Amino acid sequence: MPERIIESFNIKRLDILDENGNEDESLMPSLSDSEIKRIYELLILSRTFDHHALSLQREGRMGTYASILGQEASQIGSAFAIERSDWIFPSFREMGVYITMGYPIHMLFQYWSGDERGMKCPDDLNIFPLCVPVGTQVPHAVGAAMAVKYKKDKAAAICYFGDGGTSKGDFHEGFNMAGVFKLPVVFICQNNQWAISVPREKQTASKTLAQKAFAYGFEGIQVDGNDVFAVYKATKEALDKARDGNGPTFIECFTYRMSDHTTADDATRYRSKEEVEAWKARDPVPRLKLFMEGNGLWTGQYQKEVEEKSRDMIDEAVKMAESIEPQNPKDMFAYTYGKLTSRQLRQMRDF
Amino acid sequence: MPERIIESFNIKRLDILDENGNEDESLMPSLSDSEIKRIYELLILSRTFDHHALSLQREGRMGTYASILGQEASQIGSAFAIERSDWIFPSFREMGVYITMGYPIHMLFQYWSGDERGMKCPDDLNIFPLCVPVGTQVPHAVGAAMAVKYKKDKAAAICYFGDGGTSKGDFHEGFNMAGVFKLPVVFICQNNQWAISVPREKQTASKTLAQKAFAYGFEGIQVDGNDVFAVYKATKEALDKARDGNGPTFIECFTYRMSDHTTADDATRYRSKEEVEAWKARDPVPRLKLFMEGNGLWTGQYQKEVEEKSRDMIDEAVKMAESIEPQNPKDMFAYTYGKLTSRQLRQMRDF
Amino acid sequence: MSQNSKKLNMVQAINLALKEEMQRDSSVVILGEDVGRDGGVFRVTEDLLELFGDERVIDTPLAESVIVGAAIGMAAYGLKPVAEIQFMGFIYPTIDQIFSHASRIRNRTRGRFTCPMVVRTPYGVGIKAPDLHSESTEALFCHMPGVKVVVPSSPYNAKGLLISSIRDPDPVIFLESTRLYRLIKEDVPEGEYTVPLDKARIVQEGKDVTVIAWGSMLHRTLQAVEEFDAEVIDLMTLSPLDEETIFKSVKKTGRVVIVHEAPKTCGFGAELSATIAEDAMLYLKAPLIRVTGYDIVMPLPKLEDYYMPTVERIKKRIEEAMKY
Amino acid sequence: MSQNSKKLNMVQAINLALKEEMQRDSSVVILGEDVGRDGGVFRVTEDLLELFGDERVIDTPLAESVIVGAAIGMAAYGLKPVAEIQFMGFIYPTIDQIFSHASRIRNRTRGRFTCPMVVRTPYGVGIKAPDLHSESTEALFCHMPGVKVVVPSSPYNAKGLLISSIRDPDPVIFLESTRLYRLIKEDVPEGEYTVPLDKARIVQEGKDVTVIAWGSMLHRTLQAVEEFDAEVIDLMTLSPLDEETIFKSVKKTGRVVIVHEAPKTCGFGAELSATIAEDAMLYLKAPLIRVTGYDIVMPLPKLEDYYMPTVERIKKRIEEAMKY
Ligand SMILES: Cc1ncc(C[n+]2csc(CCOP(=O)(O)OP(=O)(O)O)c2C)c(N)n1
Ligand SMILES: Cc1ncc(C[n+]2csc(CCOP(=O)(O)OP(=O)(O)O)c2C)c(N)n1
Ligand SMILES: [Mg+2]
Ligand SMILES: [Mg+2]
């Protein structure tokens, strides 16, 4: 009875589309030309949204905002694999996911302006509201997946969080429960290398985040998070696996937060220009453009049209958001409980 | 850029002494004959303590008690490797650890009778009080290890918990922090296969508990928790490594809870006689006896002496515990803060 | 209301409520530690695993935050989870999920997602148990808008209140006194009946002093008032508070004594006093008196009887009120 | 007390207190998210990493429970940790560690192990921030024996109170109003001085009405009382409570208005009212009035100004008290 090996693991990494727009054909997911164009248009639309949101914030027309710049492939690539019957549990940095799912864009502006009505998800979608306390959405996704399983629905839960989120107790408890009950849930970590000022290597000592899944008895994989094909493929397979009753998957999207943490942050305090520059070369958008160009799906004219259409859509959404009637102060009371309490009724007399 | 492997792990298992008392010589830790005898005597003493505690509880002379029967090798084997300058953070089932460290036995009875004075650790020991909320002691051990490191003390923190404890958020947050700061801490999980009525395989879907350490960038190992040499060896090496500044280790002691969860539990409701019987064959005590006998360290006479001495010590401790003057009700107030508040002073007038 | 009733203790009454609600509504599911095979450490969920299977009576890993957090996700998805936390002392790791999410999800989504969930947990001094097995921190949850807090005091109202809680569209913290679990038996009807979540109950009418209590303290209070012409109110639901019943009684008696097990400072008694002192002050003949646990860490069993309000202490304070 | 003083805002005053205490006592260490390289999201710990190194100014992983839990272990070992929780809305996952351990370790070990730790956290409405960035749940911590709760209202007392908190032998929750961080500058002496943790402060004397507030509400209160002969009390430390100062004032004025930002039900105002209604009732000329946040989930920025007690609302309620 010597010292012996009783278990072994390998952690895999998936890359499909490189920085020059060249793909690994053997790994390419099956996507039609029009689907690829749709993905590209969503990348541009999301980036346009982001750009406008930052401007509005600077102009004082919107509150603190968390930019998605650089993470569009992780968000759109994964969301593009989601069905409308799936349930989505975002963190606070998934504007690309909301947009991909067709969430009304003016409501996103409305929300970021400090109006909770922006988080009243339309009835034909199941996206939970932005989750502010990091990691606390993981148990919700797990619970929804338990409900899916109990009801025998053909659906999956999908949960987003950041590298920082992997340190939280709720990440652990949620992952563990997902493993024990083999739940239909897909966990997507956008490892954007930073949690405000804390770099990934100070967040945890494990070499990858993906490997954390093995602690819970299911599979984790790292994908190039700036490669929309890799993200799409991994997510699609994981969601199919989940809906087929084969349990959870953890996907680490290896990406980068190109902007400050939020508009309240100044990233130059804690990270170098060089690092940011180096990541620029890995931008998810140009590489898809190059791929499409190489495959006859992209022209300068097309680019112009996509950009214009995006700008128009965003302008329109901003206009809509800003013309919505302000909330009545009494609305503060309306959604505390299903019914107003007698105390609240008395308090409302102030208005 | 295909799918490629970016990280690999092997989980090891250590066994030294088998059920027939045969050891793997190549792995034997260096222990003198007198040390081995001391270990044996501590096993018997702890088992005697346990037996008496269960009786006292049945007679109504003590409160709810959590038996250590079957886990003595995990507790004494690990504690025997601890130095008095180390800091110990137990769960609620480590009577064998307290006893090995020389904690006054009458104080243990006193505590289990519902008198907090039993947890006033003597000044020359650093054992935290029993920790009732599962897993919450992990951060304390991590914090103590941070203090050790900051103060450059030659010491380590050692933290005990059960298989159920590995599911808690605090386990995760604590392990992660220990990994990030490479702290001098040793985590010992007594995987006794049950958390009250929940069997190990429903606690988590990972094949071993040991593998969970790799999620935090440090090493985990499974040892035969009923093999006092394997437990001792693994703990000793881990503590040395910690004190030398080489970071944390996680040791999974694979053992079995032979008794009910506590005296308030009835394990026949949820587990089979056959399972319990099968584990009896793996009892940690007889196998050490066989080893010692084979090595000329054990005789029937010796056994009688050890048992008698143990009984005397425990009887003495019970007597002491039961003759301690009852607490003054005013003592309830005395340790809330360093100083009594004016409110408390008024409330104390009730007594 | 059904014809048959049986003498049940509180454990049995709660078990019956769970069973009937699960039979009636397939969206009701139970989750928690040891709730299945073991039937719960107090046997409250006994037999339910056999009746409803392990997809509806779910033995979870040992992890309170995800028990409640998952219940939130289940509730939003359309189920009606009843989560058990093994002791109130272990509810603290769930406070983040309760305060940050359960209580807010309706507001945050303007009603699109809601959280019809019950968190059951045994509370209070009662079983000579170790550290953290005797907590009575109901006041914490009463400070959190969006959460309801219910504390039954008898088998009959335990069943009716639990049924109301399960059917309630919002999260309910349901506190079960360990001391009461097997202390009293009472006629409990089979079949559905509800006790509303916004009404306190006048247990006995009286003219001289209003004594307010809930859960296990109600019973000590009833012993203590024997020699007085006291009106005794059992709140049953602490949040939202039935102020009307209280004000009506205070207007009649002009004297108030509040009894609770939790430490005095910021206990729920504070809210009751403050409410009365703000809105019914002019009817008062005497200071508002609180008989409570002390402002100390709950002691271990050897001293716990000194900690709790005793019948004597309650009596003494009622006498004090009667001096005015 | 030192000779030099400078006009500092509250961020600077707290930073100075930390710096001086760290210079004085090598057992003082800071830990939290972004406290090091970034100097804290509010810059409260700016420059401290450079001055004291990363073994004393510790950027932790994103995990609140272990930030506080590790601080407990450090404190027991002999250090004096000052933990930062980035916003009070993220203190909820630490409640288990605070309530189950920090507050009890002294009692549990009869003084062998103690927990001289400070948990600093920004609180309250103030920076037009998202969900959970405006919490004011101080009352929760006041219900927990073994914990102290401190809320400074100015740069001067912030520094003195923080120094006292760091030196205190017990765990202190130290709440810093985000609204006040940069609102006012005040002369703050260099060098050590302390403000005691068991004394409230009479900010202005008056005869007709006692108005009690703390933290950011103190400033609205001071505006609101301009037309009254009001005595204004700044509690500074909520737990343990300085009842004496309150009773003395109440005896003089006979009228009380309490102002806080938290929801009304079970806010700390309830404890104040209840205390007065129990022990100083006979001096009262008017009902005890609370001006507070509403019993609702704190709204997002667009409505937050409606949520908080305004100068107008405070005034109106003082007038009400004055009618008696
Ligand atoms: C529980 C909690 N603690 C702290 C914060 C403040 N905070 C907001 S985002 C953030 C960092 C998150 O990092 P990560 O999870 O990597 O996500 P990213 O911001 O990179 O998308 C912190 C500390 C929070 N929102 N929730
Ligand atoms: C946080 C928490 N939840 C629940 C309990 C009740 N409880 C006490 S021990 C126990 C099981 C612990 O299992 P494990 O960690 O395997 O330790 P063991 O009892 O096997 O030694 C439970 C659920 C508790 N003490 N703490
Ligand atoms: Mg990140
Ligand atoms: Mg176990």
PDB file of C-alpha atoms in Angstrom, chain A residues 85 87 89 116-117 119-131 133 136-137 139-140 142-144 146-153 155 168 170 173-174 176-177 180-181 327 331-332 334-339 341-343 346, chain C residues 26-29 31 55-56 58-61 63-67 69-74 76-79 96-97 100-101 103 105-113 144-148 169-170 198 239-241 243 247 271 275 279:
ATOM      1  CA  SER A  85     -36.654  29.455 -22.932  1.00  0.00           C
ATOM      2  CA  TRP A  87     -32.964  31.427 -17.858  1.00  0.00           C
ATOM      3  CA  PHE A  89     -28.481  35.163 -14.463  1.00  0.00           C
ATOM      4  CA  GLU A 116     -35.628  50.373 -11.570  1.00  0.00           C
ATOM      5  CA  ARG A 117     -38.298  50.081 -14.241  1.00  0.00           C
ATOM      6  CA  MET A 119     -35.063  45.928 -15.000  1.00  0.00           C
ATOM      7  CA  LYS A 120     -38.639  44.803 -15.552  1.00  0.00           C
ATOM      8  CA  CYS A 121     -37.720  42.047 -17.956  1.00  0.00           C
ATOM      9  CA  PRO A 122     -40.207  41.561 -20.812  1.00  0.00           C
ATOM     10  CA  ASP A 123     -42.455  38.555 -20.338  1.00  0.00           C
ATOM     11  CA  ASP A 124     -41.018  36.620 -23.276  1.00  0.00           C
ATOM     12  CA  LEU A 125     -37.505  36.672 -21.827  1.00  0.00           C
ATOM     13  CA  ASN A 126     -36.071  35.287 -18.622  1.00  0.00           C
ATOM     14  CA  ILE A 127     -33.170  37.478 -17.703  1.00  0.00           C
ATOM     15  CA  PHE A 128     -32.677  38.183 -14.051  1.00  0.00           C
ATOM     16  CA  PRO A 129     -31.882  41.776 -13.131  1.00  0.00           C
ATOM     17  CA  LEU A 130     -28.259  42.925 -12.908  1.00  0.00           C
ATOM     18  CA  CYS A 131     -26.758  41.404  -9.827  1.00  0.00           C
ATOM     19  CA  PRO A 133     -23.358  41.799  -4.970  1.00  0.00           C
ATOM     20  CA  THR A 136     -24.633  36.015  -5.250  1.00  0.00           C
ATOM     21  CA  GLN A 137     -26.425  35.181  -8.494  1.00  0.00           C
ATOM     22  CA  PRO A 139     -27.264  30.148  -6.209  1.00  0.00           C
ATOM     23  CA  HIS A 140     -30.198  31.666  -8.098  1.00  0.00           C
ATOM     24  CA  VAL A 142     -28.682  26.746  -9.429  1.00  0.00           C
ATOM     25  CA  GLY A 143     -32.175  27.064  -7.968  1.00  0.00           C
ATOM     26  CA  ALA A 144     -33.689  27.806 -11.357  1.00  0.00           C
ATOM     27  CA  MET A 146     -33.375  22.670  -9.914  1.00  0.00           C
ATOM     28  CA  ALA A 147     -36.803  23.941 -10.886  1.00  0.00           C
ATOM     29  CA  VAL A 148     -36.147  23.164 -14.560  1.00  0.00           C
ATOM     30  CA  LYS A 149     -35.167  19.665 -13.630  1.00  0.00           C
ATOM     31  CA  TYR A 150     -38.115  19.133 -11.323  1.00  0.00           C
ATOM     32  CA  LYS A 151     -40.551  20.434 -13.939  1.00  0.00           C
ATOM     33  CA  LYS A 152     -38.819  18.434 -16.650  1.00  0.00           C
ATOM     34  CA  ASP A 153     -38.636  21.553 -18.815  1.00  0.00           C
ATOM     35  CA  ALA A 155     -34.298  24.483 -20.695  1.00  0.00           C
ATOM     36  CA  LYS A 168     -17.017  34.187  -3.166  1.00  0.00           C
ATOM     37  CA  ASP A 170     -21.758  31.594  -3.032  1.00  0.00           C
ATOM     38  CA  GLU A 173     -21.886  26.546  -2.572  1.00  0.00           C
ATOM     39  CA  GLY A 174     -23.688  26.967  -5.877  1.00  0.00           C
ATOM     40  CA  ASN A 176     -21.187  22.233  -5.346  1.00  0.00           C
ATOM     41  CA  MET A 177     -24.948  21.937  -5.397  1.00  0.00           C
ATOM     42  CA  VAL A 180     -24.396  17.029  -6.553  1.00  0.00           C
ATOM     43  CA  PHE A 181     -27.725  17.233  -8.390  1.00  0.00           C
ATOM     44  CA  GLN A 327     -41.650  57.588 -11.697  1.00  0.00           C
ATOM     45  CA  ASP A 331     -43.941  53.914  -6.822  1.00  0.00           C
ATOM     46  CA  MET A 332     -41.175  53.442  -4.245  1.00  0.00           C
ATOM     47  CA  ALA A 334     -45.542  49.632  -4.694  1.00  0.00           C
ATOM     48  CA  TYR A 335     -43.286  46.612  -5.061  1.00  0.00           C
ATOM     49  CA  THR A 336     -42.065  45.947  -1.548  1.00  0.00           C
ATOM     50  CA  TYR A 337     -44.701  43.263  -1.056  1.00  0.00           C
ATOM     51  CA  GLY A 338     -47.480  41.902  -3.179  1.00  0.00           C
ATOM     52  CA  LYS A 339     -49.783  44.179  -1.175  1.00  0.00           C
ATOM     53  CA  THR A 341     -48.956  47.161   4.386  1.00  0.00           C
ATOM     54  CA  SER A 342     -50.955  49.448   6.629  1.00  0.00           C
ATOM     55  CA  ARG A 343     -47.730  51.084   7.696  1.00  0.00           C
ATOM     56  CA  ARG A 346     -49.697  55.706   6.180  1.00  0.00           C
TER      57      ARG A 346
ATOM     58  CA  SER C  26     -47.167  20.350  -6.851  1.00  0.00           C
ATOM     59  CA  SER C  27     -45.062  23.496  -6.922  1.00  0.00           C
ATOM     60  CA  VAL C  28     -44.400  23.225  -3.193  1.00  0.00           C
ATOM     61  CA  VAL C  29     -41.001  21.648  -2.544  1.00  0.00           C
ATOM     62  CA  LEU C  31     -35.127  21.668   0.785  1.00  0.00           C
ATOM     63  CA  GLU C  55     -37.158  15.797  -6.127  1.00  0.00           C
ATOM     64  CA  ARG C  56     -39.632  17.467  -3.777  1.00  0.00           C
ATOM     65  CA  ILE C  58     -34.414  17.604  -1.081  1.00  0.00           C
ATOM     66  CA  ASP C  59     -31.516  16.733   1.190  1.00  0.00           C
ATOM     67  CA  THR C  60     -28.981  19.404   0.353  1.00  0.00           C
ATOM     68  CA  PRO C  61     -25.270  19.674   0.994  1.00  0.00           C
ATOM     69  CA  ALA C  63     -24.467  25.033   2.836  1.00  0.00           C
ATOM     70  CA  GLU C  64     -27.046  27.460   4.114  1.00  0.00           C
ATOM     71  CA  SER C  65     -26.422  30.308   1.719  1.00  0.00           C
ATOM     72  CA  VAL C  66     -27.159  28.184  -1.324  1.00  0.00           C
ATOM     73  CA  ILE C  67     -30.146  26.574   0.358  1.00  0.00           C
ATOM     74  CA  GLY C  69     -30.176  31.264  -2.651  1.00  0.00           C
ATOM     75  CA  ALA C  70     -31.385  28.269  -4.626  1.00  0.00           C
ATOM     76  CA  ALA C  71     -34.831  28.658  -3.092  1.00  0.00           C
ATOM     77  CA  ILE C  72     -34.862  32.198  -4.496  1.00  0.00           C
ATOM     78  CA  GLY C  73     -34.103  30.876  -7.973  1.00  0.00           C
ATOM     79  CA  MET C  74     -36.739  28.172  -7.614  1.00  0.00           C
ATOM     80  CA  ALA C  76     -38.593  33.048  -9.287  1.00  0.00           C
ATOM     81  CA  TYR C  77     -38.942  30.152 -11.699  1.00  0.00           C
ATOM     82  CA  GLY C  78     -42.386  29.366 -10.362  1.00  0.00           C
ATOM     83  CA  LEU C  79     -41.999  26.908  -7.511  1.00  0.00           C
ATOM     84  CA  ASP C  96     -27.005  38.089   2.441  1.00  0.00           C
ATOM     85  CA  GLN C  97     -29.349  36.139   0.179  1.00  0.00           C
ATOM     86  CA  SER C 100     -29.909  41.376  -0.829  1.00  0.00           C
ATOM     87  CA  HIS C 101     -32.221  39.285  -2.975  1.00  0.00           C
ATOM     88  CA  SER C 103     -36.591  40.777  -0.091  1.00  0.00           C
ATOM     89  CA  ILE C 105     -36.360  40.830  -6.256  1.00  0.00           C
ATOM     90  CA  ARG C 106     -39.968  41.983  -6.609  1.00  0.00           C
ATOM     91  CA  ASN C 107     -39.003  45.618  -6.242  1.00  0.00           C
ATOM     92  CA  ARG C 108     -35.939  45.310  -8.417  1.00  0.00           C
ATOM     93  CA  THR C 109     -37.956  43.905 -11.316  1.00  0.00           C
ATOM     94  CA  ARG C 110     -41.165  45.828 -10.699  1.00  0.00           C
ATOM     95  CA  GLY C 111     -42.973  42.597 -10.021  1.00  0.00           C
ATOM     96  CA  ARG C 112     -41.699  40.596 -12.970  1.00  0.00           C
ATOM     97  CA  PHE C 113     -39.864  38.196 -10.680  1.00  0.00           C
ATOM     98  CA  MET C 144     -35.869  44.316   6.279  1.00  0.00           C
ATOM     99  CA  PRO C 145     -38.671  45.577   4.037  1.00  0.00           C
ATOM    100  CA  GLY C 146     -39.826  42.875   1.656  1.00  0.00           C
ATOM    101  CA  VAL C 147     -39.593  40.050   4.190  1.00  0.00           C
ATOM    102  CA  LYS C 148     -42.363  38.845   6.468  1.00  0.00           C
ATOM    103  CA  PRO C 169     -46.495  35.824  -2.640  1.00  0.00           C
ATOM    104  CA  ASP C 170     -43.484  37.068  -0.672  1.00  0.00           C
ATOM    105  CA  ASP C 198     -51.566  40.439   9.148  1.00  0.00           C
ATOM    106  CA  SER C 239     -43.786  41.880  10.189  1.00  0.00           C
ATOM    107  CA  PRO C 240     -45.981  43.316   8.838  1.00  0.00           C
ATOM    108  CA  LEU C 241     -47.249  44.394  12.229  1.00  0.00           C
ATOM    109  CA  GLU C 243     -50.833  47.928  14.777  1.00  0.00           C
ATOM    110  CA  PHE C 247     -53.614  50.378  19.537  1.00  0.00           C
ATOM    111  CA  GLU C 271     -40.320  48.661  17.718  1.00  0.00           C
ATOM    112  CA  THR C 275     -44.830  52.531  17.747  1.00  0.00           C
ATOM    113  CA  ASP C 279     -49.027  56.911  17.937  1.00  0.00           C
TER     114      ASP C 279
END
